Coordinates of C-alpha atoms and ligand atoms in Angstrom, one line a residue:
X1 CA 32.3 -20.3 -87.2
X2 CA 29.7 -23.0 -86.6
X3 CA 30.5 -26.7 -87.9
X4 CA 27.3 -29.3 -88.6
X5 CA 26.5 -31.7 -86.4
X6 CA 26.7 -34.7 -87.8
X7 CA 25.1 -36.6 -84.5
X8 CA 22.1 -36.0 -85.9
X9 CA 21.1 -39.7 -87.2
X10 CA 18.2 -41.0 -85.8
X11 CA 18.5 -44.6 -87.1
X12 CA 21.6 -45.2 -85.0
X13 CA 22.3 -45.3 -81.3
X14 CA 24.8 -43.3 -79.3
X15 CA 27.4 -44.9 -77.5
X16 CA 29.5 -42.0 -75.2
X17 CA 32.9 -43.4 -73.5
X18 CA 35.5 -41.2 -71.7
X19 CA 39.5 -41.6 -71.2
X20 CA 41.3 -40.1 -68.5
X21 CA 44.5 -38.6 -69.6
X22 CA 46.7 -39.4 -67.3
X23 CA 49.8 -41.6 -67.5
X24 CA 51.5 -43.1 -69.7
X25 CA 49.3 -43.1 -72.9
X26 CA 47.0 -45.8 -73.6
X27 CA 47.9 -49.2 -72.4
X28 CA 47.9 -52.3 -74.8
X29 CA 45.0 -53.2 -72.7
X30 CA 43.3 -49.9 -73.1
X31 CA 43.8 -50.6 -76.7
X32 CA 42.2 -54.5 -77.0
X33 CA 40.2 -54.2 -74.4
X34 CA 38.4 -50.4 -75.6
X35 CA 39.8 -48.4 -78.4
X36 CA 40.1 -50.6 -81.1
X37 CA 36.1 -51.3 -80.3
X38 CA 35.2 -47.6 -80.5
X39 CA 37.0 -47.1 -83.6
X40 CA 35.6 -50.3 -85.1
X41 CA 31.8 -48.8 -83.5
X42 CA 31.8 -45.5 -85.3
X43 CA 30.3 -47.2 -88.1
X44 CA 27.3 -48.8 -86.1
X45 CA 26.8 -45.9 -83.6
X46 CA 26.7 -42.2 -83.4
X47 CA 30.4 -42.5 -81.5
X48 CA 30.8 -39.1 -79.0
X49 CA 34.6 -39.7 -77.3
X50 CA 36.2 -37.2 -74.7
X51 CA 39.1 -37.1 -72.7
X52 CA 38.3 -36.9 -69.0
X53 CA 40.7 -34.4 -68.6
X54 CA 38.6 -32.4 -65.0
X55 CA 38.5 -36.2 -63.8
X56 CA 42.7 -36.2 -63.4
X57 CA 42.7 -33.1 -61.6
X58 CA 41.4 -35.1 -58.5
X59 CA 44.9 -36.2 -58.1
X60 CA 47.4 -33.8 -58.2
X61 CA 48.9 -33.0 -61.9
X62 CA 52.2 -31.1 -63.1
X63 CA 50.6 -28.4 -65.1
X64 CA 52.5 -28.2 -67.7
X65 CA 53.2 -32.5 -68.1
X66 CA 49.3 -32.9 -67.6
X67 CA 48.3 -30.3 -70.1
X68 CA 51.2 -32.5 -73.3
X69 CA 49.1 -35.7 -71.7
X70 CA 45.7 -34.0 -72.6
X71 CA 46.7 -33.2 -76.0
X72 CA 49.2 -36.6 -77.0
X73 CA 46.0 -38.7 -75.9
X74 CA 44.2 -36.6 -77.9
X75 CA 46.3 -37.6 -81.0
X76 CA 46.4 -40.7 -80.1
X77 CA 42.6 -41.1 -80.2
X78 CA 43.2 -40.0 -84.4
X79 CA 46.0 -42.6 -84.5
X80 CA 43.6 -45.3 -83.3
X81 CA 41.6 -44.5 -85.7
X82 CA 38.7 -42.4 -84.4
X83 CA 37.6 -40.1 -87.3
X84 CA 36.5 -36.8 -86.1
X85 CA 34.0 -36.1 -89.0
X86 CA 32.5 -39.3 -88.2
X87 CA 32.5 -38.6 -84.6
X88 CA 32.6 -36.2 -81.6
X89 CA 36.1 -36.2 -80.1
X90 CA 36.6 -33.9 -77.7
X91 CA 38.4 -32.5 -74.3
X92 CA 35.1 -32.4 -71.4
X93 CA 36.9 -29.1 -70.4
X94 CA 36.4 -27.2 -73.6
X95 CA 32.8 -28.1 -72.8
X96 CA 31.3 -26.1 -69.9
X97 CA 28.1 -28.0 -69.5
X98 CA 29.5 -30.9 -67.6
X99 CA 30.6 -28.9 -64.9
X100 CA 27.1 -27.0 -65.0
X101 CA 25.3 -30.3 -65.7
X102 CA 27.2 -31.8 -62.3
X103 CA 26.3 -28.9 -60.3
X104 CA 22.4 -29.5 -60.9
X105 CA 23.0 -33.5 -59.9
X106 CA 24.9 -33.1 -57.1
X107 CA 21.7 -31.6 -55.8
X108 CA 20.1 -34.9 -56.6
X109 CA 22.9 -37.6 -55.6
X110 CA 22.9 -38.5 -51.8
X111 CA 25.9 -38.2 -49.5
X112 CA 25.1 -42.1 -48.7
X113 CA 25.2 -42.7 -52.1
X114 CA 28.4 -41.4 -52.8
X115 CA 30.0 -42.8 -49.6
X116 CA 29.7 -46.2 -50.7
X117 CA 31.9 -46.0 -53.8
X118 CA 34.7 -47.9 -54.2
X119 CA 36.4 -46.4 -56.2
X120 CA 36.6 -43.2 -53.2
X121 CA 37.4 -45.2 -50.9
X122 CA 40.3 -46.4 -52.9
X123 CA 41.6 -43.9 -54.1
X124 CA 41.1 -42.2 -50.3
X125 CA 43.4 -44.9 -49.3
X126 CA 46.1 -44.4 -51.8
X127 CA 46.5 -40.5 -51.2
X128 CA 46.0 -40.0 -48.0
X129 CA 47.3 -36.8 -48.2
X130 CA 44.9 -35.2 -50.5
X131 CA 41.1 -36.5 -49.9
X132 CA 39.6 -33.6 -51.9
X133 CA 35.9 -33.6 -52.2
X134 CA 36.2 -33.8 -56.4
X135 CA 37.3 -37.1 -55.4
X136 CA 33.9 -37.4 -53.8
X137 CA 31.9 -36.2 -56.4
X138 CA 33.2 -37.5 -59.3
X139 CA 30.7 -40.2 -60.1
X140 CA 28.4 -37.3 -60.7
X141 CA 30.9 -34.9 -63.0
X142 CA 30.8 -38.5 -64.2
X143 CA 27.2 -38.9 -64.7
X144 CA 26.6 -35.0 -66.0
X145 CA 29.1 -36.9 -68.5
X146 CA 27.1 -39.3 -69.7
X147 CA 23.3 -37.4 -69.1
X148 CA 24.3 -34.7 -71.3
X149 CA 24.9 -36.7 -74.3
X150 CA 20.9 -38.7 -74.0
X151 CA 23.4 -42.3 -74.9
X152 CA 22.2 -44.8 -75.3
X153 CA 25.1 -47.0 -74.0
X154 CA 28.6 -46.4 -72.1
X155 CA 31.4 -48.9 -72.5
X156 CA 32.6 -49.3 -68.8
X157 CA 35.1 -51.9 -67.8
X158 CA 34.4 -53.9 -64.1
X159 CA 35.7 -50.7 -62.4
X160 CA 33.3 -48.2 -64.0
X161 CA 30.2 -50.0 -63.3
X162 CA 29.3 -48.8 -59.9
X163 CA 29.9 -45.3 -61.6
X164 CA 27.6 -46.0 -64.1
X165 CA 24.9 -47.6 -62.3
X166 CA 25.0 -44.4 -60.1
X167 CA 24.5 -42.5 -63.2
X168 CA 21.6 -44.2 -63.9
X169 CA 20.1 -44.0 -60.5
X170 CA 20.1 -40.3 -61.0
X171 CA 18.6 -40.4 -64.5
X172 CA 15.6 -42.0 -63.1
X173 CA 15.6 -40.3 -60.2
X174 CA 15.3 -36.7 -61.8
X175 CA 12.7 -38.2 -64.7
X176 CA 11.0 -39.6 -61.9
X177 CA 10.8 -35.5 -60.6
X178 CA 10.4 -33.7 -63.6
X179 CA 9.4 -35.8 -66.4
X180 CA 11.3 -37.5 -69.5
X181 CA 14.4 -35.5 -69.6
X182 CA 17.1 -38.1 -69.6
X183 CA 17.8 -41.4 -71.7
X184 CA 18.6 -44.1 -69.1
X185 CA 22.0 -45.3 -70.7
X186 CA 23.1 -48.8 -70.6
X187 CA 26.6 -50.5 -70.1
X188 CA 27.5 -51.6 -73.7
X189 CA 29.9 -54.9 -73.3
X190 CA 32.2 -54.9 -75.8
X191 CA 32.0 -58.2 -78.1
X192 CA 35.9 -59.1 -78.4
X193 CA 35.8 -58.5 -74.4
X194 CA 39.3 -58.6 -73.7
X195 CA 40.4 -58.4 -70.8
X196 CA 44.3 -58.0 -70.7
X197 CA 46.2 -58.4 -67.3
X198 CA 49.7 -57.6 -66.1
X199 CA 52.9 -59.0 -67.8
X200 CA 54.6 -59.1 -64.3
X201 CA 51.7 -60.5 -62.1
X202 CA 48.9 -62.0 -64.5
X203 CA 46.3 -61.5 -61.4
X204 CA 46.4 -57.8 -62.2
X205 CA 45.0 -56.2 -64.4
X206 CA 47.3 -54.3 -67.2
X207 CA 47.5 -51.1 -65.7
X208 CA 49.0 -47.9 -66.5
X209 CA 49.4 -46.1 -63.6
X210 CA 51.5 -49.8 -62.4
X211 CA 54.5 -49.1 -60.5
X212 CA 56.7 -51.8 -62.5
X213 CA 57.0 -50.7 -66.4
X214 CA 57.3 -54.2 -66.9
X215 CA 53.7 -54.7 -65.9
X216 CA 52.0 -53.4 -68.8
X217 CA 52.8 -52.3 -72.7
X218 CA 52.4 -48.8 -73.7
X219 CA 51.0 -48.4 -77.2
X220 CA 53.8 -46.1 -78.1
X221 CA 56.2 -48.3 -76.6
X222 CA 59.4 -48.7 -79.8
X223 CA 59.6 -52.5 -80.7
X224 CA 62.2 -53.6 -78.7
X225 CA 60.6 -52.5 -75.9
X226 CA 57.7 -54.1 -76.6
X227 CA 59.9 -57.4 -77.2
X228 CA 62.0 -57.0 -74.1
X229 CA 59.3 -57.1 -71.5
X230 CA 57.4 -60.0 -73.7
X231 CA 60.3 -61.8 -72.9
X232 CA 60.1 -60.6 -69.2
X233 CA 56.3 -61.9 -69.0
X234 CA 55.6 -63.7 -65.6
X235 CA 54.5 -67.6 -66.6
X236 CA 54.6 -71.0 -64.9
X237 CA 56.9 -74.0 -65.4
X238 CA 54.7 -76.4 -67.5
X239 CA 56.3 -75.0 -70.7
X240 CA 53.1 -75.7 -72.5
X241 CA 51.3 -73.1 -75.0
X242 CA 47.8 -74.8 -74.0
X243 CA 44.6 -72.2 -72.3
X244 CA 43.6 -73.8 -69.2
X245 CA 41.2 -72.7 -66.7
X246 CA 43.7 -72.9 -63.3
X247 CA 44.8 -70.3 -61.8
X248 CA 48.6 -71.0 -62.2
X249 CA 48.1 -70.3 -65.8
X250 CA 47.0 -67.5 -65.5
X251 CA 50.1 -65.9 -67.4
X252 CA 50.3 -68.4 -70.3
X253 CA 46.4 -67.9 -70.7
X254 CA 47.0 -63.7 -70.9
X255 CA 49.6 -64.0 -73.6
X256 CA 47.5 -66.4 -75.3
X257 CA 44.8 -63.7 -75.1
X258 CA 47.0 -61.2 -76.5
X259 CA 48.8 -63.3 -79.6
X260 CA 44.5 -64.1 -80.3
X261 CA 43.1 -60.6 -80.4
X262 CA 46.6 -59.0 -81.5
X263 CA 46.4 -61.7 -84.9
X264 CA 42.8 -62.7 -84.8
X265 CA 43.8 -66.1 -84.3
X266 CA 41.4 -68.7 -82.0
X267 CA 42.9 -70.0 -79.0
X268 CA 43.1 -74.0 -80.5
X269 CA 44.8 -72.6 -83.8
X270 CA 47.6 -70.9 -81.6
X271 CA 47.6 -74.0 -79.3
X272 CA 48.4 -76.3 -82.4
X273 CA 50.5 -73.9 -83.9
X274 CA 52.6 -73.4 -81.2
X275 CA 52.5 -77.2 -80.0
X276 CA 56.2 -78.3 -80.7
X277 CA 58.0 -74.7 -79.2
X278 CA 58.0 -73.3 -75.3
X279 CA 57.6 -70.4 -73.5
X280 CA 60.6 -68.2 -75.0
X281 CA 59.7 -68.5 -78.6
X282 CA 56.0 -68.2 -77.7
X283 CA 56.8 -65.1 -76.0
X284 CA 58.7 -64.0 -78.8
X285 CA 56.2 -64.9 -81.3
X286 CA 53.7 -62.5 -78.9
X287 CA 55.8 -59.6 -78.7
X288 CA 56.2 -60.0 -82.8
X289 CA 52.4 -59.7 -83.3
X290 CA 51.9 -57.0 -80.6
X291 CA 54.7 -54.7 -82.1
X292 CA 52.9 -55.2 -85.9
X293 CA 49.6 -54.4 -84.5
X294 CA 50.9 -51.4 -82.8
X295 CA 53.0 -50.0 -85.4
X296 CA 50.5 -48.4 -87.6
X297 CA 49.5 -46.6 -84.8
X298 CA 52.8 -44.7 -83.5
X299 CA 53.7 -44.2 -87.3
X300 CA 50.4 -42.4 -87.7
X301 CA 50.7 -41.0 -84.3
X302 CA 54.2 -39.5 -85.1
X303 CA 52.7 -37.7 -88.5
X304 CA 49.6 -36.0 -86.4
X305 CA 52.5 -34.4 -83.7
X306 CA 54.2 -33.1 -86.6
X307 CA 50.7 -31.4 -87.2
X308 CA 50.2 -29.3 -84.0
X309 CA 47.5 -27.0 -85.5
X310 CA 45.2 -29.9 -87.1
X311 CA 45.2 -31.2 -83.8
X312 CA 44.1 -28.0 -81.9
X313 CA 41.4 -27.9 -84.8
X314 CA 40.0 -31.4 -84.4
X315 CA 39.7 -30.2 -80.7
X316 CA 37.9 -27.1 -81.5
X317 CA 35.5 -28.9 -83.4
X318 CA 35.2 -31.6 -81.3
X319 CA 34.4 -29.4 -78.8
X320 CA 31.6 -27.7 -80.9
X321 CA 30.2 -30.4 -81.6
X322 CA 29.4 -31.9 -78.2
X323 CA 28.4 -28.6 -76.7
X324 CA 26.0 -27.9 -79.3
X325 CA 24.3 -31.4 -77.9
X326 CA 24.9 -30.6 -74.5
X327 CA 23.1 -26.9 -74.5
X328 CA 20.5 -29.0 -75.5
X329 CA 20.2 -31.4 -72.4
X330 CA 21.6 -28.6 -69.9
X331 CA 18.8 -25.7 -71.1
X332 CA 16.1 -28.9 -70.7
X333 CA 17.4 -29.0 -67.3
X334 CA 17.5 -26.0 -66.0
X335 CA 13.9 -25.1 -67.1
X336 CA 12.7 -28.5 -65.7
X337 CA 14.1 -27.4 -62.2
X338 CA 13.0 -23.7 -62.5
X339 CA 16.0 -22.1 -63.4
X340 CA 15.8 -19.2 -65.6
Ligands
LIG1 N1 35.9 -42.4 -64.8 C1 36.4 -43.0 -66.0 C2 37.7 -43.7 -65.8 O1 38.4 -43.4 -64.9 C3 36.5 -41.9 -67.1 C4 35.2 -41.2 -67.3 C5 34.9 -40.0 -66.9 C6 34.2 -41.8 -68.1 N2 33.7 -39.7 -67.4 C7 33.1 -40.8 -68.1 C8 33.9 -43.0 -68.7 C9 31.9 -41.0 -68.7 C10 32.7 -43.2 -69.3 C11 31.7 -42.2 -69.3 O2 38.0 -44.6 -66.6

C-alpha cells in the first residue's frame, strides 16, 4: 500500500528535528523548550519529526528496554500533539536512507573535522569503556539526517549547533563538487526560547539522563510527583518572587520561567501576583500549573498505549512517508557521485 505525501506544499518551509529515545521520556524541558513548538509549527511548516533511535545505540542499550523507549516516545510525540496526517513522524531506522545517505558523507567529512566535536569528546569522557567509532561519526548519521529531507531549518538547542553547522559544512561542500543537490538548512530558534534548568542545581540544564530524579520533571511524571520535587526545587534565602539577573537567583528565576511558559503569564504579572507569599507557596503554585499543563498529555498518552496497533500504523506511515522524500535526495546522490 502506498500513502500520499502530504509534504508536498510548496508555499511552506520544512523544518526537520530529531529526539533520541533514550531515558526517561521527554523532560519538562524537552517539552517548553521543543515539543510544544513543533506541535504549535505544523501549521506554519511542512513539520518532518523522527526519533533518533541509531543515534542511542552509540551507548550501550538493553534490547528489549530500548526497543518500549522507541515506541512510548513515539506515543508520546501523538500525545503532544504532533498529528501524523499533518506531518512526517517517524522512527530514522525504518528509514534506510540515513544510513546509506551517511555512508556517502562520511566520504566527505574530515577526520579533523570530526575530532573537534564536543560532543565526542564528551561523551568519550563519560564512557570510557566503550569509545566506538558511531560515537565518532555521528554528526554525519546526523547530517544524512537532516540532507535527506532538503529543510529548510533544524531546531537545535546550544548543544546541537556544532552538529549542525557541521552539517552544513558538508552540504556546501558536496554542492560545491557536484552541483545544487542539497538545501543548506538553517538553525530555526524557537520564539518562546525556553530554556529550562535543573530543579536541584539551577546552573544545569534540566536533563534527562541527570543522575538525581529530583533534577528534572518527566512529562509523565503523576501529580504528586510533579508537586513533591517542586517543593524540593533548589532556591536562595531572599524569599522573594522577583526575576533578577544575579546569579544566586538563578533558581527563583527558572521557576519563574516555568510558572510563565507553563500559564502564559509575563514575568511582572507573576512578580505582582505573587508579591505578598514566599518560596513554598510559589513553589506550590508552580508545581500546580506544571501538573495542569501536563495532564492532557499523559491522559491522551495513556489512551494511545491502549492502542498498540494505531501506534505501529502511524509508524508505518510515518516511515513511508519520509522514505518516499528521502529516495529522492539519496538517488540524486548517488548519480551525482557516479554510483549506479
Ligand atoms: N543529536 C540529536 C540529539 O541528541 C538528535 C538528532 C539526531 C537530531 N539526528 C538529528 C536532531 C537531526 C536534529 C536533526 O539531540
Amino acid at each position: 500500500m502506498t500513502f500520499t505525501c502530504n509534504m508536498e506544499n510548496t508555499d511552506k518551509k520544512t523544518i526537520l528535528s530529531g529526539i533520541q529515545p533514550t531515558g526517561v521520556s521527554f523532560t519538562l524541558g524537552n517539552f517548553l523548550g521543543a515539543i510544544r513548538c513543533w506541535a504549535q509549527m505544523q501549521e506554519e511548516y511542512n513539520c518532518l519529526t523522527f526519533i533518533a533511535d541509531l543515534h542511542a545505540i552509540t551507548i550501550r542499550q538493553e534490547p528489549s528496554l530500548f526497543r518500549k523507549q522507541i515506541f512510548d516516545c513515539f506515543t508520546l510525540l501523538l500525545a503532544c500533539g504532533m498529528d501524523p496526517e499533518k506531518s512526517a513522524l517517524f522512527v530514522q531506522s525504518q528509514v534506510h536512507a540515513h544510513a546509506e545517505l551517511a555512508w556517502v558523507l562520511g566520504c566527505y567529512t574530515q577526520f579533523g573535522e570530526l575530532s573537534r566535536m564536543t560532543q565526542f569528546k564528551d561523551k568519550s569522557t563519560k564512557y570510557p569503556e566503550n569509545i566506538n567509532s558511531g560515537l565518532f561519526t555521528y554528526p554525519i548519521l546526523q547530517a544524512a539526517d537532516i540532507l535527506l529531507y532538503q529543510p529548510h531549518y533544524v531546531p537545535v538547542g546550544e548543544d546541537q549547533k556544532q552538529h549542525l553547522e557541521l552539517a552544513r559544512n558538508i552540504a556546501v561542500r558536496f554542492n560545491h563538487n557536484h552541483g545544487d543537490v542539497f538545501t543548506i538548512p538553517a538553525p530555526y530558534i524557537s520564539k518562546s526560547g525556553g530554556k529550562i534548568n535543573s530543579l536541584a542545581d539551577p546552573s544545569k540544564k534540566m536533563s534527562k539522563s541527570d543522575q538525581n530524579i529530583n533534577a528534572y520533571i518527566s512529562i509523565l511524571d503523576p501529580p504528586e510527583v510533579i508537586i513533591k520535587k517542586f517543593k524540593r526545587a533548589v532556591t536562595d534565602s531572599e524569599n522573594k518572587i522577583v526575576f533578577k539577573d544575579d546569579i544566586e537567583k538563578r533558581g527563583i528565576n527558572n521557576l519563574i520561567t516555568i510558572y510563565s511558559l507553563s500559564t502564559g503569564n509575563s514575568i511582572s504579572d507573576i512578580e505582582n501576583e505573587f508579591a505578598n507569599n514566599g518560596y513554598g507557596d510559589f513553589k506550590l503554585a508552580v508545581g500546580e500549573a506544571v501538573v495542569e499543563l501536563l495532564r492532557p498529555i499523559r491522559e491522551k498518552f495513556e489512551i494511545y498505549n491502549k492502542d498498540k496497533a494505531y501506534i505501529q500504523e502511524c509508524q508505518q506511515k510515518g516511515a513511508e512517508k519520509a522514505a518516499a522524500l528521502a529516495a529522492r535526495t539519496l538517488r540524486k546522490v548517488y548519480r551525482k557521485v557516479g554510483l549506479r
